[in-house]
XYZ file of C-alpha atoms in Angstrom:
361
model
C -0.174 -36.078 -14.485
C -2.862 -34.854 -12.081
C -1.573 -37.176 -9.359
C 1.999 -36.039 -9.975
C 1.049 -32.364 -9.620
C -0.820 -33.045 -6.385
C 2.275 -34.806 -5.098
C 4.437 -31.811 -6.060
C 2.092 -29.386 -4.332
C 2.232 -31.462 -1.178
C 5.988 -31.922 -1.137
C 7.422 -28.689 -2.461
C 5.512 -26.046 -0.576
C 4.290 -26.878 2.901
C 3.701 -23.520 4.630
C 2.427 -23.475 8.157
C -1.250 -22.516 8.549
C -0.402 -18.913 9.263
C 2.265 -18.573 6.574
C 0.252 -16.255 4.348
C 0.263 -13.580 7.022
C 3.200 -14.333 9.303
C 6.738 -14.898 8.088
C 9.793 -16.098 9.992
C 10.689 -14.383 13.275
C 6.918 -13.893 13.613
C 6.957 -11.269 10.854
C 3.596 -9.597 10.375
C 4.600 -6.164 9.079
C 5.653 -6.328 5.441
C 8.449 -3.805 5.914
C 9.915 -6.076 8.581
C 9.851 -8.880 6.009
C 11.870 -6.746 3.593
C 14.445 -6.039 6.301
C 14.595 -9.712 7.262
C 15.214 -10.761 3.650
C 17.929 -8.122 3.210
C 19.569 -9.246 6.455
C 19.515 -12.917 5.454
C 20.972 -12.186 2.022
C 23.755 -10.125 3.593
C 24.412 -12.917 6.103
C 24.461 -15.492 3.292
C 27.181 -13.597 1.436
C 29.333 -13.750 4.580
C 28.563 -17.246 5.896
C 27.089 -19.052 2.876
C 24.317 -20.234 5.222
C 20.555 -20.010 4.573
C 18.040 -19.614 7.436
C 17.395 -22.884 9.267
C 13.637 -22.185 9.473
C 13.246 -22.069 5.676
C 12.654 -25.811 5.567
C 9.298 -25.290 7.320
C 7.997 -23.471 4.241
C 9.710 -25.277 1.356
C 10.991 -28.833 1.008
C 14.304 -28.886 -0.817
C 17.973 -29.583 -0.214
C 20.225 -27.022 1.456
C 22.285 -26.985 -1.741
C 19.263 -25.928 -3.793
C 18.352 -23.283 -1.192
C 21.911 -21.926 -1.328
C 21.570 -21.561 -5.091
C 18.385 -19.495 -4.583
C 20.036 -17.184 -2.070
C 23.108 -16.788 -4.250
C 20.951 -15.582 -7.150
C 18.865 -13.341 -4.880
C 21.925 -11.795 -3.244
C 23.350 -10.840 -6.643
C 20.021 -9.439 -7.853
C 19.515 -7.469 -4.645
C 22.992 -5.986 -4.830
C 22.571 -5.003 -8.486
C 19.178 -3.346 -7.972
C 19.602 0.421 -7.571
C 18.081 1.517 -5.301
C 17.477 -1.762 -3.457
C 13.882 -2.797 -2.754
C 12.244 -0.823 0.032
C 8.610 -1.872 -0.094
C 7.202 -5.363 0.298
C 5.900 -5.252 -3.277
C 9.347 -4.380 -4.658
C 10.994 -7.190 -2.686
C 8.353 -9.673 -3.770
C 8.795 -8.764 -7.436
C 12.567 -9.167 -7.167
C 12.166 -12.662 -5.699
C 9.689 -13.676 -8.396
C 11.659 -12.246 -11.311
C 14.944 -13.722 -10.084
C 13.781 -17.219 -9.241
C 11.449 -17.710 -12.193
C 14.651 -17.981 -14.250
C 15.794 -20.834 -11.986
C 17.663 -23.679 -13.662
C 16.338 -27.232 -13.431
C 19.526 -28.266 -11.667
C 18.547 -26.105 -8.714
C 15.321 -28.048 -8.156
C 15.228 -31.583 -6.867
C 12.386 -33.871 -7.971
C 11.515 -37.062 -6.131
C 12.047 -40.470 -7.757
C 8.331 -41.050 -7.161
C 7.519 -38.915 -10.218
C 10.225 -40.334 -12.463
C 7.500 -42.096 -14.445
C 6.334 -38.762 -15.920
C 7.053 -38.504 -19.687
C 9.937 -36.187 -20.537
C 7.687 -34.132 -22.795
C 5.789 -32.671 -19.857
C 8.666 -32.381 -17.376
C 9.295 -28.748 -18.318
C 5.747 -27.896 -17.242
C 6.320 -29.756 -13.998
C 9.457 -27.721 -13.319
C 7.641 -24.445 -13.971
C 4.929 -25.370 -11.466
C 7.495 -26.643 -8.991
C 9.483 -23.417 -9.084
C 6.293 -21.370 -8.673
C 5.491 -23.334 -5.525
C 9.006 -22.831 -4.170
C 8.769 -19.081 -4.807
C 5.424 -19.017 -2.987
C 6.975 -20.744 0.001
C 9.895 -18.323 0.088
C 7.567 -15.302 -0.052
C 5.423 -16.766 2.724
C 8.576 -17.329 4.791
C 9.240 -13.575 4.797
C 5.601 -12.493 4.969
C 5.884 -10.835 1.539
C 2.941 -10.439 -0.876
C 2.243 -13.500 -2.985
C 2.331 -13.255 -6.769
C -1.433 -13.115 -7.290
C -1.794 -10.142 -4.907
C 0.667 -7.896 -6.770
C -0.862 -5.274 -9.031
C 0.413 -3.260 -11.966
C -0.508 0.413 -11.692
C -0.622 1.817 -15.204
C -2.559 5.029 -14.702
C -0.376 8.075 -14.178
C -1.526 11.561 -13.215
C -3.326 13.531 -15.898
C -1.329 16.350 -17.541
C -1.252 19.550 -15.532
C -2.978 21.435 -18.323
C -5.892 18.978 -18.526
C -9.301 19.963 -17.157
C -11.332 16.829 -16.361
C -15.063 17.356 -16.587
C -16.476 18.703 -13.336
C -13.102 19.721 -11.868
C -13.509 22.625 -9.438
C -9.931 23.218 -8.317
C -6.576 21.534 -7.748
C -4.476 21.255 -4.597
C -0.752 20.594 -4.160
C -0.094 19.516 -0.599
C 2.903 19.582 1.675
C 4.132 16.120 2.869
C 1.369 14.128 4.524
C 1.548 13.115 8.179
C 0.623 9.397 8.526
C -1.619 10.342 11.460
C -3.725 12.398 9.044
C -5.139 9.252 7.431
C -8.512 8.581 9.085
C -9.352 5.379 7.216
C -9.034 3.816 3.772
C -10.848 6.615 1.952
C -10.429 9.784 4.023
C -7.322 11.874 4.612
C -6.485 15.334 5.965
C -3.979 17.338 3.948
C -2.396 20.769 4.243
C -1.529 23.274 1.514
C 1.036 26.016 2.118
C -0.357 29.545 1.996
C 2.569 30.335 -0.298
C 0.641 28.425 -2.956
C -0.753 30.882 -5.513
C -4.324 29.695 -4.982
C -4.130 30.075 -1.196
C -2.084 33.240 -0.755
C -4.884 35.648 -1.649
C -7.441 33.929 0.580
C -5.747 33.826 3.998
C -7.952 35.679 6.522
C -6.390 38.790 7.969
C -6.768 37.518 11.544
C -4.863 34.334 10.663
C -2.015 36.331 9.153
C -1.814 38.533 12.259
C -1.963 35.551 14.617
C 0.841 33.800 12.720
C 3.103 36.862 13.018
C 2.299 37.336 16.695
C 2.892 33.656 17.381
C 6.338 33.830 15.771
C 7.174 36.856 17.944
C 5.902 35.105 21.076
C 8.062 32.069 20.382
C 11.080 34.303 19.770
C 10.474 35.768 23.227
C 9.991 32.230 24.642
C 6.452 33.064 25.630
C 5.232 29.601 24.699
C 1.888 29.832 26.487
C 0.970 32.861 24.376
C 2.286 31.124 21.249
C 0.119 28.065 21.956
C -2.929 30.266 22.516
C -2.380 31.998 19.164
C -1.856 28.684 17.421
C -5.210 27.495 18.751
C -6.872 30.489 17.094
C -5.073 29.616 13.840
C -6.220 25.978 14.053
C -9.811 26.985 14.812
C -9.765 29.042 11.616
C -8.804 25.978 9.544
C -5.059 26.572 9.352
C -1.983 25.243 11.112
C 1.667 26.148 11.517
C 3.678 23.075 10.500
C 7.393 22.482 10.984
C 8.767 21.420 7.626
C 12.484 20.739 7.367
C 13.192 23.011 10.356
C 11.111 25.790 8.837
C 7.654 26.806 10.038
C 5.026 26.862 7.296
C 1.521 28.292 7.600
C -0.837 25.928 5.787
C -4.556 25.566 5.033
C -6.327 22.389 6.157
C -8.425 20.272 3.775
C -10.241 17.026 4.523
C -10.335 14.837 1.418
C -12.791 12.041 0.663
C -11.385 9.823 -2.085
C -13.737 10.083 -5.028
C -15.395 6.964 -6.356
C -14.373 4.426 -3.716
C -15.670 3.301 -0.336
C -13.237 1.483 1.947
C -14.264 -0.793 4.829
C -14.880 1.085 8.070
C -12.331 0.674 10.842
C -14.391 -1.902 12.762
C -15.163 -3.917 9.639
C -13.012 -6.767 8.295
C -10.101 -5.281 6.309
C -10.822 -1.809 7.699
C -7.423 -1.574 9.370
C -5.693 -3.075 6.333
C -7.290 -0.434 4.091
C -6.122 2.370 6.362
C -2.613 0.915 6.583
C -2.393 0.668 2.786
C -3.422 4.303 2.327
C -0.865 5.353 4.935
C 1.820 3.372 3.112
C 1.029 5.131 -0.158
C 0.838 8.749 1.042
C 2.911 9.094 4.196
C 5.505 11.862 3.971
C 4.591 12.424 0.309
C 3.334 15.531 -1.468
C -0.002 14.893 -3.164
C -1.841 16.279 -6.139
C -5.559 16.456 -5.395
C -8.204 17.159 -8.041
C -11.343 18.354 -6.254
C -14.733 17.793 -7.890
C -17.260 18.243 -5.117
C -17.943 18.725 -1.412
C -19.898 16.176 0.628
C -22.390 16.795 3.428
C -19.610 16.560 6.013
C -17.678 19.419 4.452
C -15.011 17.178 2.941
C -13.591 17.803 -0.508
C -14.333 14.885 -2.821
C -11.400 14.347 -5.124
C -8.916 12.178 -6.991
C -5.511 11.812 -5.370
C -2.225 11.269 -7.191
C 1.032 10.416 -5.424
C 4.330 10.099 -7.300
C 2.545 9.037 -10.456
C 0.219 6.626 -8.666
C -3.535 7.120 -8.896
C -4.416 6.253 -5.315
C -7.951 5.046 -6.019
C -6.607 2.609 -8.599
C -4.191 1.136 -6.086
C -6.844 0.747 -3.385
C -9.279 -0.950 -5.766
C -6.746 -3.291 -7.381
C -5.512 -4.437 -3.981
C -9.040 -5.276 -2.905
C -9.129 -2.725 -0.117
C -12.053 -0.634 -1.350
C -15.336 -0.962 -3.217
C -16.243 1.003 -6.315
C -18.776 3.511 -4.940
C -21.142 3.294 -7.897
C -23.883 5.346 -6.253
C -21.693 8.437 -6.630
C -19.241 7.600 -9.411
C -19.890 5.596 -12.587
C -16.411 5.674 -14.123
C -15.907 2.360 -15.955
C -12.226 2.097 -15.066
C -13.094 1.948 -11.354
C -15.523 -0.882 -12.028
C -12.844 -2.684 -14.071
C -10.262 -2.443 -11.275
C -12.725 -3.736 -8.694
C -13.563 -6.718 -10.909
C -9.857 -7.508 -11.307
C -9.468 -7.667 -7.525
C -12.610 -9.792 -7.216
C -11.251 -12.253 -9.761
C -7.953 -12.545 -7.863
C -9.794 -12.812 -4.526
C -7.394 -10.365 -2.912
C -8.059 -8.164 0.097
C -11.679 -8.035 1.185
C -12.614 -10.256 -1.775
C -10.919 -13.188 -0.052
C -14.104 -13.331 2.036
C -16.984 -15.278 0.538
C -19.552 -12.544 1.181
C -17.918 -9.215 2.187
C -20.266 -6.625 3.625
C -20.716 -3.361 1.760
C -19.548 -0.420 3.914
C -22.570 1.724 3.016
C -24.874 -1.084 4.180
C -22.788 -1.510 7.345
C -23.157 2.206 8.135
C -26.883 2.072 7.416
C -27.311 -0.846 9.803
C -25.468 1.021 12.543
C -27.576 4.146 12.061
C -30.736 2.082 12.372
C -29.479 0.231 15.420
C -29.128 -3.150 13.717
């Protein structure tokens, strides 16, 4: 049976060397892969044709491939709303094709000697390999890299030990993400916690700036806005309405992501952007670091951001400052899957990397 499985692996899924990171059309951005899959499914429903390049990633008949796309097209159409993220698209492919019928999969005569009692296992493995090839074709996340996020935000009335205060932000600008563990957020001064603490000079400058803009004196308005920014505030256009907001720099509590120049540094930043961009966040602040950043837990639409970063292998558990066992558990899960930075045999710790740079090494 071992020889038969090796033969199946060789024949049924033959991705090109770069297939884990680049899909067809040279896809590297996962969102482009989602769009490409949606386009191909739409085109299949019109022409009944599958992409010609698919054969470079999976070895099967065009008839079998048509059966896959027929099932996927139906599943995509019935999913409301349709998949938008790479993870959602990947899950749809996996869930749809894992129910594949044996008739949709062709097996070579060279393994006809295998006893019927173990053929069902062979088919399961075969289909898994075909799914892997299809995901690689579109540059979508493979099955072992997907994570289940089970931790939702704590109840609003809860008071975790050490909590100092709570922030509710306006939608986050993607440019406000500095790296995989640091983000700048803004909180409207209409928020009950902020309204009583706005400096008088900021209030006056905001009013004068609005008057200057009404009079089209934009140079004066820009000068006033600079004073507002220097005081730690900003006037932000939100749905065609100007909102005065307080600036906070947030350091994600309990994790340390690779620095930008380190391996997986850019991937960590991109993942954090993907999670928080244009979203309102709930931030539980526990401390302030030596750089003046608030150290806190971030929740976004029911997702605990630190959990997502750890499970996807894009951050380390920062044990020197946070001993929560769940963070350690999530890091170990990513290590076991060898996802993200754990795909490297000996990833460098970001705190050691920073130390080396400070000491000139």
